[in-house]
Amino acid sequence: DGGITQSPKYLFRKEGQNVTLSCEQNLNHDAMYWYRQDPGQGLRLIYYSQIVNDFQKGDIAEGYSVSREKKESFPLTVTSAQKNPTAFYLCASSIGGGVGEQFFGPGTRLTVL
Amino acid sequence: GDSVTQMEGPVTLSEEAFLTINCTYTATGYPSLFWYVQYPGEGLQLLLKATKADDKGSNKGFEATYRKETTSFHLEKGSVQVSDSAVYFCALSALGQGQGAQKLVFGQGTRLTINP
């Protein structure tokens, strides 16, 4: 079945450590996205990528980094510079080329202790 | 910039009640509009969409009509069930950076609880 995989579902890290969240899709989608969700709030865009080896900052990119070396993979690194990293992180993909609909993964809940 | 405003929650209804969740938007151009649903601990699922003015999106008994004159995309369902309990997000497509780039702008979400 085609879809988006995020791993792990729950992640715990100590303060000051970098952590990388995985996102893989087998939908053959060109575009991929990372969002952050905090309790009672909507989704905020962190980074997005329209094609391999290219990505753009979203609304809250500070303290995060990404790479897009393969079409199917878009890992997100939460660095120690992110002041409040505890949140639910969602990865999404879309066909691209101006098509708006996005497909979401199940999410990773990151807790920084 | 582009934005989406949803009615504040939480919303609590009894089973078989009529549901309306209001959504209005501000956008340049003519965006596509979406409703997504999120069940506890899960990612978002597309519920319905509309791509141009006067289009009606529908799915699983839910409906929403793209109203350009009132810049609205209200979600409705005639008779809700306990299984409809979830968080609902209204969103619009907006231009991103880069040729052909698109991104979604989300409302803050409305938590819906249906009691038996």
XYZ file of N, CA and C in Angstrom:
687
model
N 0.843 -1.195 0.000
C 0.000 0.000 0.000
C 0.877 1.243 0.000
N 0.456 2.261 -0.788
C 1.212 3.490 -0.803
C 0.863 4.354 0.384
N 1.857 5.084 0.854
C 1.583 5.965 1.976
C 2.827 6.648 2.468
N 2.679 7.284 3.619
C 3.772 8.018 4.246
C 4.078 7.387 5.598
N 5.334 7.126 5.831
C 5.778 6.504 7.074
C 6.600 7.496 7.867
N 6.259 7.629 9.141
C 7.065 8.436 10.045
C 7.510 7.543 11.197
N 8.758 7.677 11.531
C 9.245 6.890 12.654
C 10.240 7.698 13.481
N 10.299 7.428 14.793
C 9.367 6.581 15.534
C 8.075 7.336 15.841
N 7.113 6.685 16.449
C 5.865 7.355 16.804
C 6.065 8.242 18.040
N 6.879 7.778 18.961
C 7.213 8.549 20.163
C 8.738 8.635 20.273
N 9.216 9.810 20.623
C 10.657 10.039 20.704
C 10.943 10.909 21.919
N 11.922 10.459 22.710
C 12.322 11.219 23.884
C 13.798 11.578 23.752
N 14.116 12.805 24.061
C 15.495 13.263 23.993
C 15.795 14.192 25.146
N 17.054 14.245 25.507
C 17.489 15.180 26.544
C 17.683 16.554 25.926
N 17.493 17.545 26.751
C 17.687 18.923 26.296
C 19.117 19.109 25.810
N 19.273 19.819 24.685
C 20.592 20.083 24.141
C 21.047 19.093 23.092
N 20.309 18.021 22.910
C 20.666 17.026 21.905
C 19.924 17.309 20.601
N 20.615 17.088 19.484
C 19.928 17.111 18.207
C 19.187 15.792 18.017
N 18.100 15.829 17.279
C 17.347 14.607 16.999
C 16.791 14.689 15.575
N 16.807 13.537 14.882
C 16.327 13.497 13.497
C 15.076 12.651 13.406
N 14.043 13.230 12.800
C 12.779 12.543 12.590
C 12.726 12.060 11.138
N 12.301 10.827 10.982
C 12.274 10.211 9.662
C 10.921 10.404 8.989
N 10.936 10.613 7.656
C 9.720 10.655 6.846
C 10.022 10.028 5.505
N 9.271 8.981 5.175
C 9.446 8.276 3.905
C 8.085 8.151 3.221
N 8.070 8.338 1.895
C 6.820 8.156 1.150
C 7.080 7.313 -0.099
N 6.109 6.471 -0.418
C 6.199 5.645 -1.629
C 5.062 5.970 -2.586
N 4.630 7.229 -2.547
C 3.544 7.695 -3.399
C 4.063 8.309 -4.703
N 5.372 8.368 -4.829
C 6.009 9.001 -5.985
C 5.655 10.487 -6.082
N 5.459 11.104 -4.928
C 5.154 12.531 -4.883
C 6.424 13.361 -4.967
N 6.333 14.479 -5.669
C 7.486 15.361 -5.786
C 7.677 16.241 -4.546
N 6.575 16.699 -3.960
C 6.655 17.682 -2.888
C 6.475 17.033 -1.520
N 7.249 17.513 -0.546
C 7.130 17.028 0.828
C 7.191 18.191 1.792
N 6.594 17.991 2.970
C 6.404 19.081 3.922
C 6.590 18.576 5.355
N 7.033 19.488 6.226
C 7.063 19.231 7.655
C 6.267 20.304 8.375
N 5.394 19.819 9.304
C 4.589 20.707 10.121
C 4.835 20.400 11.599
N 4.595 21.408 12.385
C 4.609 21.256 13.834
C 3.202 21.549 14.343
N 2.731 20.704 15.294
C 1.429 20.924 15.900
C 1.587 20.973 17.408
N 1.099 22.038 18.011
C 1.076 22.188 19.461
C -0.367 22.078 19.936
N -0.567 21.679 21.194
C -1.932 21.456 21.705
C -2.832 22.659 21.477
N -3.997 22.419 20.918
C -4.973 23.470 20.716
C -4.633 24.442 19.599
N -3.606 24.133 18.849
C -3.214 25.025 17.759
C -3.277 24.297 16.427
N -3.293 25.080 15.378
C -3.255 24.512 14.045
C -1.862 24.051 13.687
N -1.683 23.706 12.438
C -0.393 23.247 11.960
C 0.429 24.432 11.466
N 1.687 24.421 11.826
C 2.596 25.467 11.349
C 3.686 24.834 10.494
N 3.936 25.440 9.356
C 4.860 24.877 8.375
C 6.297 25.175 8.767
N 7.120 24.122 8.798
C 8.520 24.275 9.175
C 9.390 24.413 7.921
N 9.359 23.407 7.068
C 10.108 23.394 5.815
C 9.277 22.655 4.764
N 9.561 22.940 3.501
C 8.959 22.164 2.430
C 9.922 22.062 1.256
N 9.673 21.044 0.441
C 10.567 20.752 -0.665
C 9.715 20.369 -1.876
N 9.976 21.032 -2.977
C 9.227 20.742 -4.199
C 9.910 19.684 -5.058
N 11.234 19.628 -4.975
C 11.990 18.654 -5.762
C 13.221 18.227 -4.979
N 13.832 17.171 -5.428
C 15.050 16.675 -4.786
C 16.132 17.745 -4.805
N 16.881 17.798 -3.691
C 18.006 18.733 -3.531
C 17.589 20.195 -3.487
N 16.339 20.453 -3.180
C 15.863 21.821 -3.037
C 14.805 21.873 -1.953
N 14.866 22.889 -1.083
C 13.846 23.040 -0.058
C 13.774 24.510 0.354
N 12.642 24.879 0.949
C 12.404 26.260 1.362
C 11.969 26.305 2.817
N 12.302 27.404 3.481
C 11.853 27.613 4.843
C 10.365 27.909 4.859
N 9.712 27.384 5.885
C 8.327 27.725 6.126
C 8.243 28.860 7.123
N 7.185 28.844 7.914
C 6.927 29.955 8.827
C 7.740 29.896 10.119
N 8.201 28.690 10.490
C 8.894 28.543 11.783
C 10.147 27.690 11.623
N 11.018 28.025 10.687
C 12.174 27.188 10.361
C 13.313 27.284 11.379
N 13.352 28.307 12.187
C 14.478 28.496 13.108
C 14.620 27.337 14.078
N 15.844 26.782 14.149
C 16.089 25.664 15.045
C 15.863 24.314 14.414
N 15.520 24.299 13.138
C 15.288 23.059 12.401
C 16.163 23.036 11.154
N 16.445 21.811 10.667
C 17.117 21.667 9.381
C 16.561 20.438 8.671
N 16.663 20.434 7.334
C 16.158 19.318 6.539
C 17.151 18.998 5.432
N 16.933 17.870 4.797
C 17.655 17.505 3.585
C 16.682 16.775 2.667
N 16.965 16.822 1.365
C 16.121 16.103 0.404
C 17.048 15.496 -0.653
N 17.732 14.448 -0.260
C 18.679 13.779 -1.144
C 18.008 12.747 -2.035
N 16.856 12.246 -1.595
C 16.096 11.273 -2.375
C 14.641 11.726 -2.460
N 13.977 11.372 -3.524
C 12.598 11.801 -3.728
C 11.696 11.284 -2.611
N 11.964 10.079 -2.126
C 11.042 9.459 -1.176
C 11.328 9.813 0.281
N 12.379 10.571 0.558
C 12.786 10.795 1.940
C 12.990 12.274 2.234
N 12.535 12.708 3.407
C 12.644 14.129 3.781
C 12.835 14.208 5.301
N 14.011 13.870 5.810
C 14.227 13.875 7.261
C 14.319 15.283 7.835
N 13.835 15.430 9.050
C 13.847 16.702 9.772
C 14.735 16.567 11.001
N 15.688 17.476 11.157
C 16.525 17.493 12.349
C 16.098 18.648 13.240
N 15.787 18.318 14.479
C 15.468 19.327 15.485
C 16.760 19.595 16.243
N 17.276 20.782 16.119
C 18.576 21.082 16.711
C 18.423 21.650 18.116
N 19.529 21.768 18.801
C 19.524 22.313 20.154
C 19.171 23.805 20.150
N 19.165 24.418 18.989
C 18.811 25.834 18.892
C 17.298 26.061 18.958
N 16.539 24.994 18.813
C 15.083 25.115 18.891
C 14.712 25.227 20.367
N 14.124 26.343 20.745
C 13.919 26.650 22.165
C 12.848 25.806 22.826
N 11.865 25.398 22.095
C 10.754 24.647 22.671
C 10.382 23.508 21.732
N 11.181 22.452 21.664
C 10.994 21.426 20.649
C 9.898 20.405 20.930
N 9.412 20.330 22.149
C 8.388 19.337 22.465
C 7.116 19.660 21.699
N 6.691 18.736 20.835
C 5.530 18.956 19.979
C 5.228 17.677 19.204
N 4.155 17.727 18.442
C 3.767 16.652 17.531
C 4.184 17.100 16.136
N 4.976 16.275 15.444
C 5.508 16.647 14.137
C 4.861 15.793 13.048
N 4.372 16.467 12.035
C 3.668 15.795 10.946
C 4.389 16.036 9.630
N 4.556 14.967 8.882
C 5.134 15.026 7.549
C 4.014 14.823 6.531
N 4.112 15.487 5.405
C 3.098 15.358 4.357
C 3.757 15.366 2.993
N 3.030 14.907 2.000
C 3.530 14.971 0.631
C 2.387 15.309 -0.311
N 2.735 15.805 -1.476
C 1.741 16.077 -2.509
C 2.373 15.838 -3.869
N 1.507 15.710 -4.869
C 2.009 15.452 -6.219
C 2.939 16.560 -6.671
N 2.621 17.804 -6.237
C 3.417 18.941 -6.645
C 2.853 19.560 -7.905
N 3.599 20.492 -8.460
C 3.161 21.132 -9.683
C 1.914 21.958 -9.511
N 1.712 22.502 -8.324
C 0.571 23.366 -8.096
C -0.669 22.662 -7.604
N -0.605 21.335 -7.384
C -1.776 20.626 -6.848
C -1.760 20.759 -5.346
N -2.847 21.269 -4.745
C -2.811 21.626 -3.334
C -2.953 20.497 -2.344
N -3.679 19.414 -2.704
C -3.993 18.382 -1.728
C -2.742 17.716 -1.199
N -2.657 17.575 0.129
C -1.520 16.921 0.755
C -1.979 15.676 1.505
N -1.074 14.691 1.559
C -1.311 13.447 2.268
C -0.372 13.404 3.460
N -0.907 13.020 4.621
C -0.147 13.112 5.858
C 0.281 11.756 6.393
N 1.431 11.756 7.066
C 1.866 10.599 7.820
C 1.206 10.581 9.187
N 1.489 9.537 9.997
C 0.839 9.389 11.301
C 1.409 10.291 12.387
N 2.566 10.915 12.128
C 3.125 11.846 13.098
C 4.134 11.223 14.048
N 5.004 12.071 14.580
C 5.962 11.704 15.634
C 5.801 12.678 16.780
N 5.592 12.140 17.965
C 5.497 12.998 19.150
C 6.868 13.050 19.808
N 7.461 14.226 19.793
C 8.785 14.442 20.375
C 8.644 15.094 21.739
N 9.288 14.500 22.723
C 9.313 15.065 24.068
C 10.763 15.276 24.472
N 11.089 16.497 24.797
C 12.432 16.823 25.243
C 12.416 16.986 26.758
N 13.258 16.188 27.417
C 13.241 16.132 28.875
C 14.255 17.095 29.491
N -0.912 38.439 4.534
C -0.763 37.140 3.905
C -2.045 36.347 3.996
N -2.037 35.170 3.378
C -3.213 34.303 3.393
C -3.473 33.772 4.792
N -4.737 33.631 5.149
C -5.065 33.129 6.483
C -6.420 32.437 6.477
N -6.624 31.600 7.488
C -7.878 30.868 7.668
C -8.332 31.035 9.110
N -9.601 31.334 9.289
C -10.170 31.496 10.624
C -11.320 30.515 10.800
N -11.228 29.692 11.830
C -12.284 28.726 12.129
C -13.017 29.117 13.383
N -14.252 28.625 13.493
C -14.989 28.878 14.712
C -14.262 28.203 15.867
N -14.309 28.860 16.999
C -13.584 28.341 18.148
C -14.323 27.148 18.720
N -13.537 26.206 19.221
C -14.154 25.074 19.889
C -13.905 25.172 21.379
N -14.097 24.076 22.067
C -14.615 22.830 21.530
C -16.123 22.895 21.288
N -16.586 22.021 20.404
C -17.996 21.905 20.093
C -18.483 20.543 20.589
N -19.541 20.548 21.358
C -20.116 19.311 21.878
C -21.559 19.209 21.437
N -21.900 18.082 20.808
C -23.258 17.859 20.319
C -23.732 16.473 20.718
N -25.016 16.284 20.650
C -25.591 14.956 20.850
C -25.674 14.239 19.506
N -25.662 12.929 19.580
C -25.769 12.123 18.361
C -27.025 12.516 17.586
N -26.904 12.533 16.260
C -27.975 12.879 15.323
C -28.246 14.384 15.234
N -27.497 15.196 15.927
C -27.655 16.655 15.811
C -27.071 17.138 14.493
N -27.460 18.374 14.118
C -26.918 19.021 12.916
C -25.627 19.749 13.284
N -24.633 19.616 12.420
C -23.326 20.212 12.682
C -23.014 21.305 11.666
N -22.521 22.428 12.179
C -21.893 23.447 11.338
C -20.608 23.883 12.016
N -19.520 23.877 11.280
C -18.259 24.461 11.741
C -17.888 25.543 10.733
N -17.835 26.771 11.216
C -17.579 27.903 10.331
C -16.107 28.041 9.975
N -15.865 28.432 8.741
C -14.513 28.691 8.266
C -14.561 29.849 7.279
N -13.761 30.871 7.522
C -13.608 31.965 6.578
C -12.136 32.120 6.247
N -11.856 32.721 5.123
C -10.472 32.810 4.683
C -10.172 34.183 4.098
N -8.894 34.488 4.075
C -8.364 35.665 3.392
C -7.267 35.177 2.469
N -7.375 35.511 1.195
C -6.383 35.013 0.247
C -6.303 35.919 -0.969
N -5.131 35.943 -1.555
C -4.982 36.583 -2.865
C -5.234 35.506 -3.912
N -5.893 35.888 -4.963
C -6.166 34.899 -6.001
C -7.332 34.006 -5.628
N -7.317 32.799 -6.186
C -8.428 31.870 -6.014
C -7.896 30.535 -5.532
N -7.777 30.401 -4.223
C -7.182 29.180 -3.679
C -8.138 28.003 -3.745
N -7.613 26.800 -3.648
C -8.424 25.633 -3.355
C -8.645 25.586 -1.850
N -9.774 25.011 -1.443
C -10.126 24.948 -0.032
C -10.310 23.502 0.395
N -9.955 23.212 1.635
C -9.943 21.835 2.133
C -10.500 21.777 3.549
N -11.081 20.632 3.875
C -11.337 20.253 5.253
C -10.589 18.953 5.515
N -9.780 18.972 6.588
C -9.078 17.789 7.051
C -9.631 17.391 8.418
N -9.531 16.094 8.730
C -9.963 15.595 10.026
C -8.793 14.859 10.687
N -8.670 15.042 11.996
C -7.604 14.386 12.758
C -8.207 13.646 13.936
N -8.035 12.323 13.954
C -8.465 11.512 15.083
C -7.334 11.469 16.111
N -7.640 11.197 17.369
C -6.620 11.281 18.434
C -5.350 10.517 18.115
N -4.218 11.194 18.256
C -2.919 10.552 18.079
C -2.550 10.217 16.661
N -3.302 10.719 15.692
C -3.046 10.366 14.294
C -2.716 11.592 13.459
N -2.320 11.340 12.212
C -2.111 12.422 11.266
C -3.436 12.917 10.727
N -3.369 13.828 9.769
C -4.575 14.398 9.186
C -5.023 13.595 7.981
N -6.330 13.516 7.814
C -6.898 12.860 6.629
C -7.741 13.891 5.886
N -7.628 13.906 4.577
C -8.470 14.803 3.796
C -9.916 14.356 3.887
N -10.799 15.276 4.251
C -12.218 14.967 4.349
C -12.940 15.356 3.053
N -12.702 16.587 2.599
C -13.293 17.034 1.351
C -12.558 18.263 0.850
N -12.812 18.613 -0.412
C -12.142 19.768 -0.977
C -13.022 20.413 -2.044
N -12.688 21.657 -2.371
C -13.346 22.381 -3.457
C -12.299 23.264 -4.121
N -12.296 23.286 -5.420
C -11.220 23.973 -6.132
C -11.631 25.288 -6.768
N -12.928 25.576 -6.846
C -13.342 26.852 -7.420
C -14.658 27.291 -6.818
N -14.980 28.552 -7.022
C -16.178 29.147 -6.440
C -17.430 28.358 -6.819
N -18.311 28.183 -5.826
C -19.595 27.486 -5.936
C -19.456 25.964 -5.990
N -18.232 25.456 -5.986
C -18.024 24.007 -5.892
C -18.493 23.531 -4.531
N -19.077 22.346 -4.503
C -19.439 21.723 -3.228
C -18.618 20.460 -3.078
N -17.858 20.387 -1.987
C -17.153 19.160 -1.661
C -18.014 18.340 -0.719
N -17.956 17.002 -0.851
C -18.752 16.164 0.030
C -18.067 14.821 0.232
N -18.272 14.267 1.437
C -17.682 12.978 1.762
C -18.236 12.519 3.106
N -18.620 11.276 3.216
C -19.086 10.671 4.475
C -20.206 11.475 5.115
N -21.054 12.105 4.342
C -22.169 12.877 4.866
C -21.827 14.315 5.186
N -20.553 14.674 5.107
C -20.118 16.058 5.322
C -20.163 16.816 3.991
N -20.477 18.103 4.082
C -20.497 18.949 2.889
C -19.914 20.318 3.223
N -19.355 20.960 2.193
C -18.920 22.356 2.332
C -18.952 22.983 0.955
N -19.418 24.225 0.882
C -19.526 24.925 -0.401
C -18.591 26.121 -0.412
N -17.836 26.246 -1.475
C -16.872 27.334 -1.665
C -17.655 28.598 -2.017
N -17.721 29.540 -1.084
C -18.461 30.787 -1.282
C -17.480 31.929 -1.433
N -17.280 32.348 -2.655
C -16.302 33.420 -2.921
C -16.809 34.757 -2.395
N -18.120 34.983 -2.494
C -18.654 36.290 -2.111
C -18.548 36.550 -0.615
N -18.589 35.473 0.176
C -18.452 35.625 1.625
C -17.122 35.061 2.127
N -16.262 34.662 1.221
C -14.963 34.029 1.534
C -15.123 33.008 2.650
N -16.028 32.057 2.435
C -16.315 31.068 3.462
C -16.326 29.656 2.890
N -16.166 28.688 3.794
C -16.159 27.265 3.408
C -16.630 26.481 4.631
N -17.858 26.705 5.037
C -18.394 26.123 6.266
C -18.652 24.632 6.100
N -18.303 23.860 7.115
C -18.499 22.413 7.105
C -19.839 22.083 7.748
N -20.629 21.206 7.101
C -21.938 20.822 7.627
C -22.143 19.315 7.532
N -22.937 18.820 8.488
C -23.379 17.433 8.422
C -24.763 17.366 9.057
N -25.648 16.674 8.417
C -27.037 16.675 8.859
C -27.295 15.892 10.131
N -26.540 14.835 10.363
C -26.794 13.981 11.520
C -25.465 13.356 11.951
N -24.899 13.879 13.023
C -23.562 13.433 13.433
C -23.643 12.146 14.253
N -22.525 11.418 14.240
C -22.399 10.178 14.987
C -21.240 10.296 15.975
N -21.236 9.412 16.958
C -20.154 9.414 17.944
C -18.800 9.281 17.248
N -18.746 8.512 16.176
C -17.493 8.289 15.449
C -16.982 9.534 14.726
N -17.780 10.581 14.667
C -17.332 11.842 14.048
C -16.507 12.691 15.014
N -16.405 12.259 16.250
C -15.613 12.998 17.238
C -14.158 13.048 16.796
N -13.632 14.250 16.634
C -12.281 14.442 16.102
C -11.999 15.943 16.092
N -10.821 16.306 15.600
C -10.495 17.714 15.376
C -10.562 17.972 13.873
N -11.227 19.053 13.505
C -11.434 19.387 12.097
C -10.664 20.654 11.755
N -9.934 20.593 10.646
C -9.117 21.719 10.205
C -9.577 22.189 8.831
N -9.764 23.481 8.706
C -10.008 24.106 7.420
C -8.659 24.610 6.884
N -8.452 24.520 5.579
C -7.173 24.935 5.008
C -7.366 25.470 3.606
N -6.435 26.306 3.182
C -6.433 26.785 1.807
C -5.051 26.584 1.204
N -5.022 26.466 -0.113
C -3.744 26.342 -0.804
C -3.222 27.736 -1.121
N -1.945 27.924 -0.916
C -1.323 29.221 -1.151
C -0.037 29.012 -1.924
N 0.392 30.060 -2.597
C 1.630 29.963 -3.351
C 2.818 29.946 -2.413
N 3.769 29.062 -2.704
C 5.000 29.033 -1.956
C 6.130 29.611 -2.781
N 7.334 29.471 -2.279
C 8.494 29.937 -3.016
C 8.895 28.899 -4.042
N 9.412 29.328 -5.122
C 9.810 28.387 -6.163
C 8.697 28.206 -7.174
N 9.077 27.889 -8.378
C 8.102 27.757 -9.450
C 7.120 26.634 -9.161
N 5.854 26.964 -9.215
C 4.818 25.963 -9.015
C 4.645 25.489 -7.589
N 5.339 26.128 -6.658
C 5.283 25.659 -5.277
C 3.938 25.990 -4.655
N 3.402 25.039 -3.912
C 2.164 25.227 -3.195
C 2.379 24.862 -1.738
N 1.677 25.531 -0.865
C 1.662 25.132 0.531
C 0.251 25.302 1.051
N -0.049 24.663 2.167
C -1.352 24.798 2.794
C -1.262 25.724 3.993
N -2.290 26.553 4.147
C -2.424 27.401 5.323
C -3.624 26.869 6.097
N -3.409 26.536 7.378
C -4.435 25.885 8.184
C -5.067 26.854 9.175
N -6.337 26.603 9.465
C -6.968 27.221 10.612
C -6.497 26.532 11.883
N -6.953 27.013 13.022
C -6.440 26.512 14.302
C -7.079 25.195 14.713
N -8.083 24.731 13.990
C -8.732 23.468 14.312
C -9.901 23.658 15.253
N -10.907 22.793 15.104
C -12.086 22.799 15.966
C -12.291 21.387 16.493
N -12.241 21.255 17.800
C -12.439 19.927 18.403
C -13.925 19.667 18.537
N -14.370 18.544 17.991
C -15.777 18.150 18.013
C -15.935 16.893 18.848
N -16.867 16.947 19.788
C -17.196 15.772 20.601
C -18.680 15.487 20.434
N -18.989 14.234 20.101
C -20.378 13.819 19.943
C -20.725 12.843 21.065
N -21.726 13.184 21.828
C -22.173 12.334 22.929
C -23.326 11.441 22.493
N -23.316 10.175 22.971
C -24.396 9.248 22.594
C -25.745 9.695 23.169
